[in-house]
């Protein structure tokens, strides 16, 4: 679970999920109210997966298994929901906003 880099408190699962679902890098610690940022690595891990999943996997399923967009969508969505539910556990925090690429 993410640990606030300012006050050292561990965020609860519920709080982390809430922050992840805002889809913003800037988060506020509920213990000390300081700004925290998702680290570069966890930002890519948590928020850059959903879109490619739809853009790549659905057409791929269409080609390989000859399934329509809707079937692909319905297959992937539960997987994505599962993925979103585990991202709070992968989240790591930083006091400063790290550049996304260097
Ligand atoms: Zn804090």
mmCIF file with all atom_site columns, C-alpha atoms and ligand atoms in Angstrom:
data_model
loop_
_atom_site.group_PDB
_atom_site.id
_atom_site.type_symbol
_atom_site.label_atom_id
_atom_site.label_alt_id
_atom_site.label_comp_id
_atom_site.label_asym_id
_atom_site.label_entity_id
_atom_site.label_seq_id
_atom_site.pdbx_PDB_ins_code
_atom_site.Cartn_x
_atom_site.Cartn_y
_atom_site.Cartn_z
_atom_site.occupancy
_atom_site.B_iso_or_equiv
_atom_site.pdbx_formal_charge
_atom_site.auth_seq_id
_atom_site.auth_comp_id
_atom_site.auth_asym_id
_atom_site.auth_atom_id
_atom_site.pdbx_PDB_model_num
ATOM   1   C  CA  . UNK A 1 1   ? 0.000   0.000   0.000   1.00 0.00 ? 1   UNK A CA  1
ATOM   2   C  CA  . UNK A 1 2   ? 1.203   3.558   -0.665  1.00 0.00 ? 2   UNK A CA  1
ATOM   3   C  CA  . UNK A 1 3   ? 3.016   5.378   2.122   1.00 0.00 ? 3   UNK A CA  1
ATOM   4   C  CA  . UNK A 1 4   ? 2.820   9.175   2.338   1.00 0.00 ? 4   UNK A CA  1
ATOM   5   C  CA  . UNK A 1 5   ? 6.327   10.564  1.783   1.00 0.00 ? 5   UNK A CA  1
ATOM   6   C  CA  . UNK A 1 6   ? 5.514   13.558  3.965   1.00 0.00 ? 6   UNK A CA  1
ATOM   7   C  CA  . UNK A 1 7   ? 4.047   12.089  7.161   1.00 0.00 ? 7   UNK A CA  1
ATOM   8   C  CA  . UNK A 1 8   ? 4.923   8.406   6.699   1.00 0.00 ? 8   UNK A CA  1
ATOM   9   C  CA  . UNK A 1 9   ? 1.340   7.192   7.166   1.00 0.00 ? 9   UNK A CA  1
ATOM   10  C  CA  . UNK A 1 10  ? 0.145   4.265   5.080   1.00 0.00 ? 10  UNK A CA  1
ATOM   11  C  CA  . UNK A 1 11  ? -2.920  5.003   2.976   1.00 0.00 ? 11  UNK A CA  1
ATOM   12  C  CA  . UNK A 1 12  ? -5.890  2.718   3.352   1.00 0.00 ? 12  UNK A CA  1
ATOM   13  C  CA  . UNK A 1 13  ? -7.023  0.646   0.383   1.00 0.00 ? 13  UNK A CA  1
ATOM   14  C  CA  . UNK A 1 14  ? -10.240 2.651   0.088   1.00 0.00 ? 14  UNK A CA  1
ATOM   15  C  CA  . UNK A 1 15  ? -8.434  5.995   0.153   1.00 0.00 ? 15  UNK A CA  1
ATOM   16  C  CA  . UNK A 1 16  ? -5.873  4.843   -2.423  1.00 0.00 ? 16  UNK A CA  1
ATOM   17  C  CA  . UNK A 1 17  ? -8.568  3.547   -4.758  1.00 0.00 ? 17  UNK A CA  1
ATOM   18  C  CA  . UNK A 1 18  ? -10.398 6.859   -4.507  1.00 0.00 ? 18  UNK A CA  1
ATOM   19  C  CA  . UNK A 1 19  ? -7.214  8.706   -5.479  1.00 0.00 ? 19  UNK A CA  1
ATOM   20  C  CA  . UNK A 1 20  ? -6.456  6.319   -8.341  1.00 0.00 ? 20  UNK A CA  1
ATOM   21  C  CA  . UNK A 1 21  ? -9.943  6.751   -9.786  1.00 0.00 ? 21  UNK A CA  1
ATOM   22  C  CA  . UNK A 1 22  ? -9.451  10.526  -9.993  1.00 0.00 ? 22  UNK A CA  1
ATOM   23  C  CA  . UNK A 1 23  ? -6.881  9.759   -12.713 1.00 0.00 ? 23  UNK A CA  1
ATOM   24  C  CA  . UNK A 1 24  ? -4.678  12.617  -11.572 1.00 0.00 ? 24  UNK A CA  1
ATOM   25  C  CA  . UNK A 1 25  ? -1.090  12.429  -10.475 1.00 0.00 ? 25  UNK A CA  1
ATOM   26  C  CA  . UNK A 1 26  ? -1.643  15.034  -7.767  1.00 0.00 ? 26  UNK A CA  1
ATOM   27  C  CA  . UNK A 1 27  ? -3.230  13.510  -4.679  1.00 0.00 ? 27  UNK A CA  1
ATOM   28  C  CA  . UNK A 1 28  ? -3.856  14.813  -1.173  1.00 0.00 ? 28  UNK A CA  1
ATOM   29  C  CA  . UNK A 1 29  ? -2.881  12.793  1.870   1.00 0.00 ? 29  UNK A CA  1
ATOM   30  C  CA  . UNK A 1 30  ? -5.873  12.402  4.166   1.00 0.00 ? 30  UNK A CA  1
ATOM   31  C  CA  . UNK A 1 31  ? -3.594  12.236  7.221   1.00 0.00 ? 31  UNK A CA  1
ATOM   32  C  CA  . UNK A 1 32  ? -1.540  15.424  6.755   1.00 0.00 ? 32  UNK A CA  1
ATOM   33  C  CA  . UNK A 1 33  ? -3.333  17.122  3.819   1.00 0.00 ? 33  UNK A CA  1
ATOM   34  C  CA  . UNK A 1 34  ? -0.039  17.504  1.964   1.00 0.00 ? 34  UNK A CA  1
ATOM   35  C  CA  . UNK A 1 35  ? 0.134   17.068  -1.798  1.00 0.00 ? 35  UNK A CA  1
ATOM   36  C  CA  . UNK A 1 36  ? 1.478   13.734  -2.964  1.00 0.00 ? 36  UNK A CA  1
ATOM   37  C  CA  . UNK A 1 37  ? 2.166   12.584  -6.483  1.00 0.00 ? 37  UNK A CA  1
ATOM   38  C  CA  . UNK A 1 38  ? 2.025   9.096   -7.865  1.00 0.00 ? 38  UNK A CA  1
ATOM   39  C  CA  . UNK A 1 39  ? 5.586   8.129   -8.718  1.00 0.00 ? 39  UNK A CA  1
ATOM   40  C  CA  . UNK A 1 40  ? 6.631   7.924   -12.336 1.00 0.00 ? 40  UNK A CA  1
ATOM   41  C  CA  . UNK A 1 41  ? 6.610   4.150   -12.343 1.00 0.00 ? 41  UNK A CA  1
ATOM   42  C  CA  . UNK A 1 42  ? 3.274   3.684   -10.663 1.00 0.00 ? 42  UNK A CA  1
ATOM   43  C  CA  . UNK A 1 43  ? 1.686   6.328   -12.872 1.00 0.00 ? 43  UNK A CA  1
ATOM   44  C  CA  . UNK A 1 44  ? 2.569   4.352   -15.961 1.00 0.00 ? 44  UNK A CA  1
ATOM   45  C  CA  . UNK A 1 45  ? 1.559   1.112   -14.302 1.00 0.00 ? 45  UNK A CA  1
ATOM   46  C  CA  . UNK A 1 46  ? -1.765  2.326   -13.006 1.00 0.00 ? 46  UNK A CA  1
ATOM   47  C  CA  . UNK A 1 47  ? -3.040  4.762   -15.577 1.00 0.00 ? 47  UNK A CA  1
ATOM   48  C  CA  . UNK A 1 48  ? -1.498  4.044   -18.919 1.00 0.00 ? 48  UNK A CA  1
ATOM   49  C  CA  . UNK A 1 49  ? -2.709  0.486   -19.213 1.00 0.00 ? 49  UNK A CA  1
ATOM   50  C  CA  . UNK A 1 50  ? -6.440  0.896   -19.691 1.00 0.00 ? 50  UNK A CA  1
ATOM   51  C  CA  . UNK A 1 51  ? -6.364  2.738   -23.004 1.00 0.00 ? 51  UNK A CA  1
ATOM   52  C  CA  . UNK A 1 52  ? -3.849  0.487   -24.822 1.00 0.00 ? 52  UNK A CA  1
ATOM   53  C  CA  . UNK A 1 53  ? -5.823  -2.490  -23.560 1.00 0.00 ? 53  UNK A CA  1
ATOM   54  C  CA  . UNK A 1 54  ? -8.862  -1.278  -25.452 1.00 0.00 ? 54  UNK A CA  1
ATOM   55  C  CA  . UNK A 1 55  ? -6.934  -0.053  -28.469 1.00 0.00 ? 55  UNK A CA  1
ATOM   56  C  CA  . UNK A 1 56  ? -4.746  -3.117  -28.918 1.00 0.00 ? 56  UNK A CA  1
ATOM   57  C  CA  . UNK A 1 57  ? -6.406  -6.137  -27.358 1.00 0.00 ? 57  UNK A CA  1
ATOM   58  C  CA  . UNK A 1 58  ? -9.881  -5.661  -28.841 1.00 0.00 ? 58  UNK A CA  1
ATOM   59  C  CA  . UNK A 1 59  ? -8.694  -5.389  -32.471 1.00 0.00 ? 59  UNK A CA  1
ATOM   60  C  CA  . UNK A 1 60  ? -6.323  -8.275  -31.795 1.00 0.00 ? 60  UNK A CA  1
ATOM   61  C  CA  . UNK A 1 61  ? -9.157  -10.457 -30.511 1.00 0.00 ? 61  UNK A CA  1
ATOM   62  C  CA  . UNK A 1 62  ? -11.153 -9.398  -33.521 1.00 0.00 ? 62  UNK A CA  1
ATOM   63  C  CA  . UNK A 1 63  ? -8.425  -10.616 -35.860 1.00 0.00 ? 63  UNK A CA  1
ATOM   64  C  CA  . UNK A 1 64  ? -7.482  -13.807 -34.011 1.00 0.00 ? 64  UNK A CA  1
ATOM   65  C  CA  . UNK A 1 65  ? -10.826 -15.045 -32.715 1.00 0.00 ? 65  UNK A CA  1
ATOM   66  C  CA  . UNK A 1 66  ? -13.071 -13.210 -35.148 1.00 0.00 ? 66  UNK A CA  1
ATOM   67  C  CA  . UNK A 1 67  ? -15.132 -11.688 -32.331 1.00 0.00 ? 67  UNK A CA  1
ATOM   68  C  CA  . UNK A 1 68  ? -16.916 -8.385  -32.641 1.00 0.00 ? 68  UNK A CA  1
ATOM   69  C  CA  . UNK A 1 69  ? -16.027 -5.207  -30.824 1.00 0.00 ? 69  UNK A CA  1
ATOM   70  C  CA  . UNK A 1 70  ? -18.801 -5.678  -28.281 1.00 0.00 ? 70  UNK A CA  1
ATOM   71  C  CA  . UNK A 1 71  ? -17.652 -9.185  -27.338 1.00 0.00 ? 71  UNK A CA  1
ATOM   72  C  CA  . UNK A 1 72  ? -14.078 -7.925  -26.992 1.00 0.00 ? 72  UNK A CA  1
ATOM   73  C  CA  . UNK A 1 73  ? -15.270 -5.007  -24.909 1.00 0.00 ? 73  UNK A CA  1
ATOM   74  C  CA  . UNK A 1 74  ? -17.317 -7.263  -22.633 1.00 0.00 ? 74  UNK A CA  1
ATOM   75  C  CA  . UNK A 1 75  ? -14.381 -9.636  -22.201 1.00 0.00 ? 75  UNK A CA  1
ATOM   76  C  CA  . UNK A 1 76  ? -11.848 -6.967  -21.388 1.00 0.00 ? 76  UNK A CA  1
ATOM   77  C  CA  . UNK A 1 77  ? -13.916 -4.766  -19.102 1.00 0.00 ? 77  UNK A CA  1
ATOM   78  C  CA  . UNK A 1 78  ? -14.035 -7.251  -16.168 1.00 0.00 ? 78  UNK A CA  1
ATOM   79  C  CA  . UNK A 1 79  ? -10.263 -7.709  -16.521 1.00 0.00 ? 79  UNK A CA  1
ATOM   80  C  CA  . UNK A 1 80  ? -9.781  -3.949  -16.432 1.00 0.00 ? 80  UNK A CA  1
ATOM   81  C  CA  . UNK A 1 81  ? -12.031 -3.609  -13.411 1.00 0.00 ? 81  UNK A CA  1
ATOM   82  C  CA  . UNK A 1 82  ? -9.968  -6.282  -11.683 1.00 0.00 ? 82  UNK A CA  1
ATOM   83  C  CA  . UNK A 1 83  ? -6.832  -4.411  -12.709 1.00 0.00 ? 83  UNK A CA  1
ATOM   84  C  CA  . UNK A 1 84  ? -8.139  -1.107  -11.336 1.00 0.00 ? 84  UNK A CA  1
ATOM   85  C  CA  . UNK A 1 85  ? -8.967  -2.859  -8.054  1.00 0.00 ? 85  UNK A CA  1
ATOM   86  C  CA  . UNK A 1 86  ? -5.362  -3.984  -7.586  1.00 0.00 ? 86  UNK A CA  1
ATOM   87  C  CA  . UNK A 1 87  ? -3.694  -0.714  -8.662  1.00 0.00 ? 87  UNK A CA  1
ATOM   88  C  CA  . UNK A 1 88  ? -3.959  0.867   -5.170  1.00 0.00 ? 88  UNK A CA  1
ATOM   89  C  CA  . UNK A 1 89  ? -1.646  -1.897  -3.998  1.00 0.00 ? 89  UNK A CA  1
ATOM   90  C  CA  . UNK A 1 90  ? 0.880   -0.944  -6.697  1.00 0.00 ? 90  UNK A CA  1
ATOM   91  C  CA  . UNK A 1 91  ? 0.720   2.789   -6.061  1.00 0.00 ? 91  UNK A CA  1
ATOM   92  C  CA  . UNK A 1 92  ? 3.826   4.503   -4.735  1.00 0.00 ? 92  UNK A CA  1
ATOM   93  C  CA  . UNK A 1 93  ? 3.980   8.158   -3.761  1.00 0.00 ? 93  UNK A CA  1
ATOM   94  C  CA  . UNK A 1 94  ? 6.425   10.989  -4.200  1.00 0.00 ? 94  UNK A CA  1
ATOM   95  C  CA  . UNK A 1 95  ? 6.705   14.476  -2.674  1.00 0.00 ? 95  UNK A CA  1
ATOM   96  C  CA  . UNK A 1 96  ? 7.505   15.988  -6.042  1.00 0.00 ? 96  UNK A CA  1
ATOM   97  C  CA  . UNK A 1 97  ? 6.019   15.506  -9.453  1.00 0.00 ? 97  UNK A CA  1
ATOM   98  C  CA  . UNK A 1 98  ? 8.531   13.360  -11.320 1.00 0.00 ? 98  UNK A CA  1
ATOM   99  C  CA  . UNK A 1 99  ? 8.826   13.852  -15.080 1.00 0.00 ? 99  UNK A CA  1
ATOM   100 C  CA  . UNK A 1 100 ? 6.996   11.097  -16.967 1.00 0.00 ? 100 UNK A CA  1
ATOM   101 C  CA  . UNK A 1 101 ? 9.824   10.417  -19.332 1.00 0.00 ? 101 UNK A CA  1
ATOM   102 C  CA  . UNK A 1 102 ? 13.446  11.384  -19.436 1.00 0.00 ? 102 UNK A CA  1
HETATM 103 ZN ZN1 . LIG B 2 .   ? 0.654   12.415  4.766   1.00 0.00 ? 1   LIG B ZN1 1
#
